[in-house]
Coordinates of C-alpha atoms in Angstrom, one line a residue:
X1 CA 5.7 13.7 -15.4
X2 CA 9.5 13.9 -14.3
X3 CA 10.3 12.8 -10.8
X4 CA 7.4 12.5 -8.3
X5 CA 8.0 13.7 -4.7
X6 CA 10.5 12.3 -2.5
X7 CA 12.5 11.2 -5.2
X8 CA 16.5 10.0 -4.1
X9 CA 19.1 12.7 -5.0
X10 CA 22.2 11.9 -5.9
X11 CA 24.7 8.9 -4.6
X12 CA 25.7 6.4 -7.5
X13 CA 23.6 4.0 -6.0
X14 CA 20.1 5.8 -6.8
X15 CA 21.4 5.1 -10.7
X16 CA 21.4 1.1 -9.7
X17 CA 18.0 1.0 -8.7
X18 CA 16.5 3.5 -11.0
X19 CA 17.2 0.6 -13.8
X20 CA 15.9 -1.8 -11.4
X21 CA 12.7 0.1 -10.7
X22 CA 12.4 2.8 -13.0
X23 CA 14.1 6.0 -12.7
X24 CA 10.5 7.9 -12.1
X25 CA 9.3 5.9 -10.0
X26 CA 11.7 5.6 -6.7
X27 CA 9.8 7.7 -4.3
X28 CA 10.1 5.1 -1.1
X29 CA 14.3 4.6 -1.9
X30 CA 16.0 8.0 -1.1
X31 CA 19.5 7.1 -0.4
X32 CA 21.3 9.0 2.3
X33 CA 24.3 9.2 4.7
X34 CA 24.3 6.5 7.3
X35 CA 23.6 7.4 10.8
X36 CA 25.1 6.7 14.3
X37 CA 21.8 5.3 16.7
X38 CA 22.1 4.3 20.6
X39 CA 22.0 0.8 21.4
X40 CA 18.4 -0.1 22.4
X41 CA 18.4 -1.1 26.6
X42 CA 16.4 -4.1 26.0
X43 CA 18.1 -5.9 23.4
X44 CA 21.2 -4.4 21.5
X45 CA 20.5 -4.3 17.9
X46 CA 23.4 -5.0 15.4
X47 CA 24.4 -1.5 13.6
X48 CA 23.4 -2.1 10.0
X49 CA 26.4 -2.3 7.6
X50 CA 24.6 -1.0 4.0
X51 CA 23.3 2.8 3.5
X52 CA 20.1 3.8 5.2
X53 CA 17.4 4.3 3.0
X54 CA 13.8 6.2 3.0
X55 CA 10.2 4.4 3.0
X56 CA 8.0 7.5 2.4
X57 CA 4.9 5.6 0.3
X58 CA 3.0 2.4 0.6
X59 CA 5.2 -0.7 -1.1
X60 CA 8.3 1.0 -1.5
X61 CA 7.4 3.0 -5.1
X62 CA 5.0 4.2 -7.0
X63 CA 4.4 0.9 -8.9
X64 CA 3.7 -1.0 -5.6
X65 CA 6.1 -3.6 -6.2
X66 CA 6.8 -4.3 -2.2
X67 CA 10.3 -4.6 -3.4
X68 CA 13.4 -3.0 -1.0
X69 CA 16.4 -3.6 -3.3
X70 CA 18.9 -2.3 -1.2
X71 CA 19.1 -4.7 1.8
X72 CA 22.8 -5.6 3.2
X73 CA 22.4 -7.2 6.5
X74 CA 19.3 -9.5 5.6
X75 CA 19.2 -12.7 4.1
X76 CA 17.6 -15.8 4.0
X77 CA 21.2 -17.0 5.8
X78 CA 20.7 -14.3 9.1
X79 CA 17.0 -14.2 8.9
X80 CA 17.2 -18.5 10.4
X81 CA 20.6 -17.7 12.4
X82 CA 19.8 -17.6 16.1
X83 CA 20.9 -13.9 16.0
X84 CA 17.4 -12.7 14.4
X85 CA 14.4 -12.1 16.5
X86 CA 12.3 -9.1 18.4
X87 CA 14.5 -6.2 19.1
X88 CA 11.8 -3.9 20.5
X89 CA 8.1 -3.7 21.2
X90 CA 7.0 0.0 21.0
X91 CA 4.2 0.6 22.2
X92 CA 1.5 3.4 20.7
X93 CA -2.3 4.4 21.7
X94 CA -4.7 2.6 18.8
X95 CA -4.8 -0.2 15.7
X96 CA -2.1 0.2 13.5
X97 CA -3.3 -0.5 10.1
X98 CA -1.5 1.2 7.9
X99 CA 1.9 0.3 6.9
X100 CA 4.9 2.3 9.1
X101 CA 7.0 4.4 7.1
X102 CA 10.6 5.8 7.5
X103 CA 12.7 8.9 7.0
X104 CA 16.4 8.3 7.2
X105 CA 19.1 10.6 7.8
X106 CA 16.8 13.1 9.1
X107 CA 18.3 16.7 10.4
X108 CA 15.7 17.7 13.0
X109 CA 15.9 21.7 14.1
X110 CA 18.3 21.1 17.1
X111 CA 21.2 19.8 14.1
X112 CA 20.6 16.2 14.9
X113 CA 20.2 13.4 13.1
X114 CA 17.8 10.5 12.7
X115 CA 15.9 7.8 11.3
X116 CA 12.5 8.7 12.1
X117 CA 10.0 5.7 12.2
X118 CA 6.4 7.3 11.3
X119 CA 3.3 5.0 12.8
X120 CA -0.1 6.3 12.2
X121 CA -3.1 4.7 14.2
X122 CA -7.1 4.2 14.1
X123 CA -7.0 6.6 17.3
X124 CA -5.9 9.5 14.9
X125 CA -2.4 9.5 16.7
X126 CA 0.6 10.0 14.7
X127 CA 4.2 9.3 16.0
X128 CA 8.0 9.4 14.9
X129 CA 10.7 7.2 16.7
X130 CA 13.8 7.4 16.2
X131 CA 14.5 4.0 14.6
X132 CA 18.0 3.6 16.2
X133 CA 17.1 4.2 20.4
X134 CA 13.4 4.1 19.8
X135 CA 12.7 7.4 21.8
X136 CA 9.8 8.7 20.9
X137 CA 10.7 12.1 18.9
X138 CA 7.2 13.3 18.9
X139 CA 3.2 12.5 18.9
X140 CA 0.3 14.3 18.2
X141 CA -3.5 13.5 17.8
X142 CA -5.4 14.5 15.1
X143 CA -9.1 14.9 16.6
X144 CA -11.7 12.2 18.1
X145 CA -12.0 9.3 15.8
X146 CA -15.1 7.8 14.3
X147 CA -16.8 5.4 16.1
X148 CA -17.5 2.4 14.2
X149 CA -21.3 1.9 16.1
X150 CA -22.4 5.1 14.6
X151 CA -21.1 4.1 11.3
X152 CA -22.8 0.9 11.2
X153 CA -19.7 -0.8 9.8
X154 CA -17.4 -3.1 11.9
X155 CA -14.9 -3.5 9.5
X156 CA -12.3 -1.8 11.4
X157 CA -13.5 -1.4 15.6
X158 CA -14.3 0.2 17.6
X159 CA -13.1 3.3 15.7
X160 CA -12.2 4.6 12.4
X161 CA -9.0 7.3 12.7
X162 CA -6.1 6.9 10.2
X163 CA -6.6 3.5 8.1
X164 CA -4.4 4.8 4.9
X165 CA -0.8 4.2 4.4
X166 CA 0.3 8.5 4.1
X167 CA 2.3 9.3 1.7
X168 CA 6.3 11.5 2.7
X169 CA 7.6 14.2 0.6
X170 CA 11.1 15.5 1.4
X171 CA 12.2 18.5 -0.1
X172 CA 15.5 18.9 1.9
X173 CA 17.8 17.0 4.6
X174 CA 15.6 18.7 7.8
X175 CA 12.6 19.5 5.3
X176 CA 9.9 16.5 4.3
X177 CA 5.8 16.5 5.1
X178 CA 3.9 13.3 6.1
X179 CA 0.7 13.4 4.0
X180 CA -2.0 11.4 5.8
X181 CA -6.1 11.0 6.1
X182 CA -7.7 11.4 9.6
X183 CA -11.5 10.0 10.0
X184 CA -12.6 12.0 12.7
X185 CA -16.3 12.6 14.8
X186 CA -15.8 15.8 17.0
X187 CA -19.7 15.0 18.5
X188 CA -22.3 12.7 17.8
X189 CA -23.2 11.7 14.1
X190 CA -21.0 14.6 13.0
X191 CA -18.5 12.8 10.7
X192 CA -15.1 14.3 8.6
X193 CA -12.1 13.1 6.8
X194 CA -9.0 15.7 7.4
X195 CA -6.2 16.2 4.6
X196 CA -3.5 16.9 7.1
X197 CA 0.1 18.2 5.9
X198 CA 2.8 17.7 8.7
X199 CA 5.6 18.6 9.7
X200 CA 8.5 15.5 9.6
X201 CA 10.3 17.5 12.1
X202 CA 7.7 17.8 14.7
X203 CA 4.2 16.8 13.9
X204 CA 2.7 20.1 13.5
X205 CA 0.4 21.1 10.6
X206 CA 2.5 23.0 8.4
X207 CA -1.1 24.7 7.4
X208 CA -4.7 24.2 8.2
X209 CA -6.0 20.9 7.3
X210 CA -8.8 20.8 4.7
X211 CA -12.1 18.9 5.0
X212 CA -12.0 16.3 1.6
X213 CA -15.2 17.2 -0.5
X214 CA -15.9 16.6 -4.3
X215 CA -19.0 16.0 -6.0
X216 CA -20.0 14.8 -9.5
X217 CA -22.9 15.4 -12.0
X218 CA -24.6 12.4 -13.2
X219 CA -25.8 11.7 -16.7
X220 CA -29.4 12.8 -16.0
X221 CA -28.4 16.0 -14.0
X222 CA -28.5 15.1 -10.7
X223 CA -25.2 15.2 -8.6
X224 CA -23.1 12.7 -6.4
X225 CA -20.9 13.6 -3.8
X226 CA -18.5 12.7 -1.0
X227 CA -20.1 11.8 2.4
X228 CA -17.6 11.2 5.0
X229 CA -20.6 9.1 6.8
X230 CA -20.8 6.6 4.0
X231 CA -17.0 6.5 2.7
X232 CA -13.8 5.6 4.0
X233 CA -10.5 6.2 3.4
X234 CA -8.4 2.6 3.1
X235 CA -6.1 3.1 0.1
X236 CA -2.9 4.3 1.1
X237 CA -2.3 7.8 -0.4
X238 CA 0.2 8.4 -3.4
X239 CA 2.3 11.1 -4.5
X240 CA 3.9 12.2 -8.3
X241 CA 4.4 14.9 -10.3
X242 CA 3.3 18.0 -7.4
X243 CA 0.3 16.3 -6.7
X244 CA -1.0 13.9 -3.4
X245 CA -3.5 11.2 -4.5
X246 CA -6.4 9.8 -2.6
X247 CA -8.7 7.2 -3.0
X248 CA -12.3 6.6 -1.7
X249 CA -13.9 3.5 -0.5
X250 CA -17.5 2.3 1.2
X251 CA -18.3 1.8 4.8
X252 CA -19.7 -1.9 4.6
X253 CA -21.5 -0.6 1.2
X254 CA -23.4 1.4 2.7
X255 CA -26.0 4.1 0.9
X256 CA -24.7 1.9 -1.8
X257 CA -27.5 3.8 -4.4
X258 CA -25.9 7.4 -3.7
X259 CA -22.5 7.3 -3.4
X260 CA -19.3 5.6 -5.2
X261 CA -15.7 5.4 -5.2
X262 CA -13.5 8.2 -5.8
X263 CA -9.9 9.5 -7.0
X264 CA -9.3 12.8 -5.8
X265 CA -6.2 15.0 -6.2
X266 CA -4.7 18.2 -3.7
X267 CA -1.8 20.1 -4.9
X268 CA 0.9 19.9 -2.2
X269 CA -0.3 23.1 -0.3
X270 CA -3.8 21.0 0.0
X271 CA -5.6 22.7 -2.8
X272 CA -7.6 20.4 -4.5
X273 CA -7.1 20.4 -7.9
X274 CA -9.3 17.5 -9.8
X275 CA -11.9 14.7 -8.5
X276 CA -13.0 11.4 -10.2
X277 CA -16.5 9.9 -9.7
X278 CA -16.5 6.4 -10.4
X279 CA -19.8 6.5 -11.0
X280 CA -21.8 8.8 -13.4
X281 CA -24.9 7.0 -14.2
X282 CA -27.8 7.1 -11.5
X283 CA -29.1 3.6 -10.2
X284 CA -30.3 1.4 -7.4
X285 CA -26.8 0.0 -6.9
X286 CA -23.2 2.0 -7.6
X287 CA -20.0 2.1 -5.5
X288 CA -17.6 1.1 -7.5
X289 CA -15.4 1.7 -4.3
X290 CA -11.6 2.0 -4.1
X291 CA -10.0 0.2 -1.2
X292 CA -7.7 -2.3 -2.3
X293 CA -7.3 -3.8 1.2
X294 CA -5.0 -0.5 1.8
X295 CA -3.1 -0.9 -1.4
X296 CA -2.4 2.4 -2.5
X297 CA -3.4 3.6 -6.8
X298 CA -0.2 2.5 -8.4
X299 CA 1.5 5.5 -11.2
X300 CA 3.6 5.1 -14.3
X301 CA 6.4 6.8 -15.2
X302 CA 3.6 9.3 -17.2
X303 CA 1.9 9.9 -14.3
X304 CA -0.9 7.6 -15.1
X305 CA -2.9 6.3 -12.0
X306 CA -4.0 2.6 -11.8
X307 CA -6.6 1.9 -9.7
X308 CA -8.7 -1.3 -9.2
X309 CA -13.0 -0.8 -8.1
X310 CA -14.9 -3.3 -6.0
X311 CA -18.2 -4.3 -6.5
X312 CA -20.9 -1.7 -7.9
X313 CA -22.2 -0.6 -11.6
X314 CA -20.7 -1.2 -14.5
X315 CA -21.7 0.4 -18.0
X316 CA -20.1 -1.3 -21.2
X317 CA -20.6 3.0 -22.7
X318 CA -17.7 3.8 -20.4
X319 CA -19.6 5.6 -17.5
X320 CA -19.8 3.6 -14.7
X321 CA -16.5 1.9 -13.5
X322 CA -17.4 -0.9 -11.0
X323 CA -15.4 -4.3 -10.6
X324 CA -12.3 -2.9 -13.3
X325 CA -8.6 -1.7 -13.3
X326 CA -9.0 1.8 -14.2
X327 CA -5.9 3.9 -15.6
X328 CA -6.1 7.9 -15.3
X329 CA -4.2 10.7 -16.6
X330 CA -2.4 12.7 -13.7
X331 CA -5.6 15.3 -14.1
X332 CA -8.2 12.4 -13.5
X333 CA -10.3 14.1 -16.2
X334 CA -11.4 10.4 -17.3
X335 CA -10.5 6.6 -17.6
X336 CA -8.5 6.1 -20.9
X337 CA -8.4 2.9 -20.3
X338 CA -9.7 -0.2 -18.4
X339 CA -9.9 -4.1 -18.0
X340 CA -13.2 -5.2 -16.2
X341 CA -13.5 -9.6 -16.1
X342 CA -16.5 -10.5 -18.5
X343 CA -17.7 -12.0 -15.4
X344 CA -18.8 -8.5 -13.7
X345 CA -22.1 -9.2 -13.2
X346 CA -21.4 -12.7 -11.5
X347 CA -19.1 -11.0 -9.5
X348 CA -21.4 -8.7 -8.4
X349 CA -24.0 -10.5 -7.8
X350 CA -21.8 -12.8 -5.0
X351 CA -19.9 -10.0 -3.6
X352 CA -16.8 -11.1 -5.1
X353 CA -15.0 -7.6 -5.9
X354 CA -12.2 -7.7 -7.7
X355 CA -11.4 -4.5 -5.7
X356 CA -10.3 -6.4 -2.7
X357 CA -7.1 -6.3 -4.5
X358 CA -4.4 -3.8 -5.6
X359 CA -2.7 -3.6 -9.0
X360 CA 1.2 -3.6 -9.0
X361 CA 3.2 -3.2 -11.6
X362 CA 6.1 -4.9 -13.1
X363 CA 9.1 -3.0 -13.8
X364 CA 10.4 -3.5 -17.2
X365 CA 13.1 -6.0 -17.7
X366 CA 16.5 -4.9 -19.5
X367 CA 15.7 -6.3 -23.4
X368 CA 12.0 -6.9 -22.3
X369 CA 10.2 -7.7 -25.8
X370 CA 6.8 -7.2 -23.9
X371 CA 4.7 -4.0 -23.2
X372 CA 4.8 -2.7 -20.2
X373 CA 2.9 -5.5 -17.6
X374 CA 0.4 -5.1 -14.6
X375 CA -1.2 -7.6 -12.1
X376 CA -4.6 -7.9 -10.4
X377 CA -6.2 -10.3 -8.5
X378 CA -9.3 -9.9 -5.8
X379 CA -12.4 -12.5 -4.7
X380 CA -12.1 -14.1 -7.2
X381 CA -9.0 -16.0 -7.3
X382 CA -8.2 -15.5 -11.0
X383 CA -4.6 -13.9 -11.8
X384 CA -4.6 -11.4 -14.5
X385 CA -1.3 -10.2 -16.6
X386 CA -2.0 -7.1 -18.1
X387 CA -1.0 -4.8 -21.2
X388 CA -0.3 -1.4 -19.1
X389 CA -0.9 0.4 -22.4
X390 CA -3.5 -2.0 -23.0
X391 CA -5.5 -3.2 -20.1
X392 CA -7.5 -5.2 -22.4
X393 CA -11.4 -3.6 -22.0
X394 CA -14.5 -6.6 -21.4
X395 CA -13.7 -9.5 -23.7
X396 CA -15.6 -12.6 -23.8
X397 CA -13.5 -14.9 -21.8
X398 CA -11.4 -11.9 -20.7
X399 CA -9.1 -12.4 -23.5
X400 CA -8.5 -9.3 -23.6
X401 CA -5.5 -9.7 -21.1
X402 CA -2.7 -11.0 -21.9
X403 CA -3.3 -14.3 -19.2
X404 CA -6.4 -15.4 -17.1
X405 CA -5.5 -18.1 -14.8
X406 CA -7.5 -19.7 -12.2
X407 CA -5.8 -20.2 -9.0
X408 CA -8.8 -21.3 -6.5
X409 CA -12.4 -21.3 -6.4
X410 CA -14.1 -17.9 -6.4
X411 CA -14.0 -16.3 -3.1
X412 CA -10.8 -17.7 -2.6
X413 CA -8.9 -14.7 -3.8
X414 CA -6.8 -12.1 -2.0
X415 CA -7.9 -9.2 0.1
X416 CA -4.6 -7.9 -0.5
X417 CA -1.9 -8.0 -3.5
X418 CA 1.3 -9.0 -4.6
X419 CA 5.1 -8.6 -4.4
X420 CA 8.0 -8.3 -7.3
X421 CA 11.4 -9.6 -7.2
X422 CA 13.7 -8.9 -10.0
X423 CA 15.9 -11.9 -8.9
X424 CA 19.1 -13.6 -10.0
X425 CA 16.6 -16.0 -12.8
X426 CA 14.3 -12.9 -13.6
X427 CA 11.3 -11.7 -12.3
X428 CA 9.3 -13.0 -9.6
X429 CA 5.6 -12.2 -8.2
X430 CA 4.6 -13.3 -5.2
X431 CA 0.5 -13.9 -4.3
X432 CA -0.6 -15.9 -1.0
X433 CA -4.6 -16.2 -1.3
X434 CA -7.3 -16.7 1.4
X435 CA -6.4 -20.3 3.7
X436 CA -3.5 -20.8 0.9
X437 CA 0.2 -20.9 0.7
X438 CA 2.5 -18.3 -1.0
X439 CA 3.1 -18.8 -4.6
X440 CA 5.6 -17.3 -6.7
X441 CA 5.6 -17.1 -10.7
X442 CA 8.0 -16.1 -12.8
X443 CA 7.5 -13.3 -15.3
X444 CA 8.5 -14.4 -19.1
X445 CA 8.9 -10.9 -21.2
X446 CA 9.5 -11.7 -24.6
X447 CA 7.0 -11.8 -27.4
X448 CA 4.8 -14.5 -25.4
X449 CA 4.5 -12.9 -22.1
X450 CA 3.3 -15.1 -19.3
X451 CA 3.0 -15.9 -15.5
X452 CA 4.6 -19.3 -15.2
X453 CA 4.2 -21.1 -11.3
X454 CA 7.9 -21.5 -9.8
X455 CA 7.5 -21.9 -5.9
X456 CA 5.9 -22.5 -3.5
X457 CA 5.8 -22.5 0.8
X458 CA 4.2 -24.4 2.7
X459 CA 2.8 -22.5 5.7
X460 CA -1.2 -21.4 5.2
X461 CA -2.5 -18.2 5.4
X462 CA -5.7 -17.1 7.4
X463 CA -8.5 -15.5 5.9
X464 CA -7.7 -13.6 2.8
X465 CA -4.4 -14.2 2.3
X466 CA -1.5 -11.7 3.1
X467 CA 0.1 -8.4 1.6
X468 CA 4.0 -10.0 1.1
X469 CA 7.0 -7.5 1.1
X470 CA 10.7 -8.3 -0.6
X471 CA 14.2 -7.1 0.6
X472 CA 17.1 -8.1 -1.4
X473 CA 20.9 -6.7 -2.0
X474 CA 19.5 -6.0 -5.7
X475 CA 19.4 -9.1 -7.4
X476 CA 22.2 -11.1 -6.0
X477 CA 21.3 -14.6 -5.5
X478 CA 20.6 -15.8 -1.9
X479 CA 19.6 -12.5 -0.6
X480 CA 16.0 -12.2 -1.1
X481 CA 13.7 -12.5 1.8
X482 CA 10.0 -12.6 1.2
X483 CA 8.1 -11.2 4.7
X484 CA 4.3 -11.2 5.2
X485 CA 1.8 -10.4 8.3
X486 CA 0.4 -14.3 8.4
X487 CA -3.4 -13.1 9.8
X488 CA -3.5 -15.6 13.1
X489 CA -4.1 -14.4 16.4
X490 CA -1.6 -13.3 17.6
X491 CA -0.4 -12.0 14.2
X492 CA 2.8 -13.4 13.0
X493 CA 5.8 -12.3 11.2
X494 CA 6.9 -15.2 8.0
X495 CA 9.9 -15.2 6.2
X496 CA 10.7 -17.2 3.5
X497 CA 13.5 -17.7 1.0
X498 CA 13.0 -15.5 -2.1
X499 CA 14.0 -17.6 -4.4
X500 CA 12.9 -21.1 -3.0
X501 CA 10.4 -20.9 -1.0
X502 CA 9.5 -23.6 1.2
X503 CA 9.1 -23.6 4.6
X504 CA 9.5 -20.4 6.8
X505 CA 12.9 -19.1 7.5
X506 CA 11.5 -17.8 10.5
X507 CA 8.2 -17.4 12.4
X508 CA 7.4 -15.4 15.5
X509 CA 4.4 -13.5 16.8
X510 CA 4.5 -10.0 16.2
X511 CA 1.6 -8.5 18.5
X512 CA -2.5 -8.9 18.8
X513 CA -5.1 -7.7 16.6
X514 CA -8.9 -7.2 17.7
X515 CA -9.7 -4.3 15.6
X516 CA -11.4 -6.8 12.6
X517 CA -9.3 -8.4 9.7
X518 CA -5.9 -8.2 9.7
X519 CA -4.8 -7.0 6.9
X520 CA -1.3 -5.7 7.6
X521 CA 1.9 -5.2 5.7
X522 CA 5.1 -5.6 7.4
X523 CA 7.8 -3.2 6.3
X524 CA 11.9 -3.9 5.8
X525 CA 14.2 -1.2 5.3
X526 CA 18.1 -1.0 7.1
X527 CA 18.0 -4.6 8.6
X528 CA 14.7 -3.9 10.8
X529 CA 11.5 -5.3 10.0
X530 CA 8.2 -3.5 11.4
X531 CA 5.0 -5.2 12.2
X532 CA 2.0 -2.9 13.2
X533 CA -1.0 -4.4 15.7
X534 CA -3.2 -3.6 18.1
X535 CA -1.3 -0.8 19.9
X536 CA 2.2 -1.8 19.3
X537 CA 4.8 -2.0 16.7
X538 CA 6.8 -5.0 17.2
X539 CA 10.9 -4.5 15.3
X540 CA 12.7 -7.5 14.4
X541 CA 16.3 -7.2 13.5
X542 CA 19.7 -9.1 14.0
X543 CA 21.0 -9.2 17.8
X544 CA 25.0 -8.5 17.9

């Protein structure tokens, strides 16, 4: 596919991490001059010391590995120091759900620069900060969001606005558009869902937004199509090769005999250019809905899109895709391949959908003997290794990946996913499950390739686990920090030692949450760490 969008240009430094990550597959790590910001008034942040970097997609890449590899100032050593703690609380107008993002080095019209901070909230507001003062550069809304009464579904309440990570693409050092979904309900029982294309620099549309549709025809003739009443937005959005990806979910299953999950793809003006019905058999029951607790599809270094379905029908004949990783050619025309647990039906039947996790996956190893790898994980609580180029189809007991293992009862899983960290031993991947601890396993790539338990910590997690994130100085040892949302109320911020685990590093509160389940992801990047809530944004970072 060559380089997706947003892709770092130049500086040695890009070459580093492109055999760390995958030289297709960088869009969240462009690498630009550092910037000058004020001193914040309430409490002085310590100027970070490496070069700034960009966080324009959910989990850093395209492969979703959570992984920042380019971390100077943090490590497990100034992460417990007295010196680290809450630097600023901003404060926005909604829930922020989906993960902040960041533009560094950012040349805004009047010839200065920035590092722009993009939040996105349930009340359809978007926002850029300038991640150095923490002025607020600007802030638009997007329309009247959905009211989660009229909906019928209080997954996220009271309303519904902008639940998916967006997705940046820069094109230029003062040119770059913020991708993102807005849920929106002008009047009563009048619903829409808004591809919007701003402007980095100020927040306007760069053109009209267009109203997402798509529809499908079934195997007997009759069609299925998009209803904005019944579907939601939660996966973030992805971008590669020209093209902006979006996934479809369920409103608490609802109209769960007409409608299913979707992959749909616009062109970068907003054109639409392919949809993907998970479903193309009629019957009582279908969804096959794509939410992955906000994990956005994951995409190869082809192009190939990785998605995992929740609950809904499943068809051995290869029409109907509930409960299964799915991988898709860049045109979505079909699924080439899949890997659905030979307990489907079982899963089904209890409402434990393996969709209630994401799929990352692993960058290859230098001398790796082993195909390319993937993980999943959802309700169930069984961790899957996959073949990539294989995913493995339905096996009697699933052998058709390449490990099945047990880590809990069912319905102890994740509503969340995993992290990678390509550390000084090898390659780590980090799960916390539902009332559980975080694990980490490492990843053995030779011949036998296997998830093998290493760590653990020691703090439990609330109700379906967390969404860990990694920074590290590449893979120099004692410089990895493990961060994840721990869903208490309030919500805290955990850090942990990469490569030991243990007991938090450090622990603090990092806002309130009364819009549902908190499924958050904290984000790292230049020595700051950003926790979304219930209208704020809480930054931690190193005090002089």
């Amino acid at each position: 596919m060559g380089r997706p969008l947003g892709f770092a240009r130049g500086f040695a430094r890009g070459f580093a991490l492109a055999r760390i990550l995958g030289s297709a597959l960088l869009v969240g790590t462009a690498l630009l001059p550092a910037v000058a910001g004020a001193s914040d008034p309430e409490t002085e942040a310590t100027r970070y010391s490496g070069t700034p970097v960009d966080v324009l997609t959910y989990h850093y890449d395209n492969l979703r590995t959570g992984w920042n590899p380019t971390e100077a100032d943090l490590t497990p050593a100034t992460v417990k120091s007295a010196r680290f703690g809450v630097l600023k609380t901003l404060s926005v107008n909604g829930d922020v759900l989906a993960q902040p993002l960041l533009v560094s080095g950012f040349r805004l019209a009047d010839g200065s620069l920035h590092d722009l901070l993009l939040v996105v909230t349930e009340q359809n507001d978007a926002y850029a900060f300038d991640a150095q003062s923490y002025a607020t550069l600007w802030h638009v809304n997007l329309g009247t969001p959905q009211s989660s009464a009229d909906l019928g579904c209080p997954h996220v309440h009271p309303r519904y606005g902008i639940s998916s990570t967006p997705v940046v693409v820069r094109t230029g050092p003062g040119q770059a558009s913020l991708y993102l979904v807005a849920a929106t309900q002008p009047q009563s029982r009048e619903f829409h869902t808004l591809l919007h294309q701003l402007d980095v620099a100020s927040g306007q549309d760069l053109r009209p937004a267009v109203e997402i549709v798509a529809s499908s025809t079934l195997s007997d003739g009759s069609s299925i199509a998009y209803k904005p009443a019944d579907q939601w937005i939660r996966a973030g959005l992805a971008a590669a090769g020209g093209s902006i990806y979006i996934a479809a979910s369920s409103h608490c299953d609802n109209n769960a005999g007409n409608i299913s999950g979707w992959l749909i793809r616009y062109a970068a003006d907003l054109t639409r250019q392919a949809a993907f019905s998970t479903i193309a058999s009629p019957a009582g029951y279908e969804l096959a809905a794509i939410w992955m607790s906000g994990f956005a599809p994951a995409i190869d270094a082809g192009g190939n899109v990785f998605a995992i379905t929740g609950n809904g029908n499943f068809a051995r004949g290869g029409k109907d895709w509930g409960e299964s990783v799915i991988r898709l050619p860049p045109t979505l025309k079909k699924v080439n391949d899949f890997f659905t647990p030979n307990a489907y039906k079982t899963l089904n039947a209890s409402d434990r959908d393996f969709g209630s996790g994401g799929v990352m996956l692993l960058p290859v190893q230098a001398g790796q003997a082993a195909p390319p790898l993937a993980v999943a994980m959802g309700k169930d609580a069984v961790l899957y290794l996959l073949d990539r180029t294989n995913l493995g189809k339905t096996l009697v007991n699933d052998a058709g990946a390449l490990q099945a293992r047990r880590l809990a009862g069912s319905g102890g899983g994740v509503w969340g996913g995993p992290a990678y960290f390509e550390g000084p031993a090898g390659g780590l991947v980090y799960y916390q499950l539902s009332s559980d601890v975080l694990r980490s396993f490492s990843v053995a790539t030779g011949t036998a390739p296997a998830l093998t338990p290493q760590a653990q910590g020691s703090t439990k997690a609330g109700f379906g686990g967390s969404l860990p994130v990694v920074s590290s100085n590449g893979s120099k040892a004692g410089s990895g920090v493990v961060w994840l949302v721990r869903r208490a109320s309030p919500v805290q911020l955990e850090a942990y030692d990469a490569e030991k685990l243990g007991a938090p590093i450090f622990s603090a509160s990092a806002g309130s949450w009364s819009a549902g389940n908190a499924f958050l992801t904290p984000m790292e990047a230049n020595g700051r760490v950003y926790v979304g809530a219930s209208g704020t944004v809480t930054v931690f970072g190193l005090a002089p």
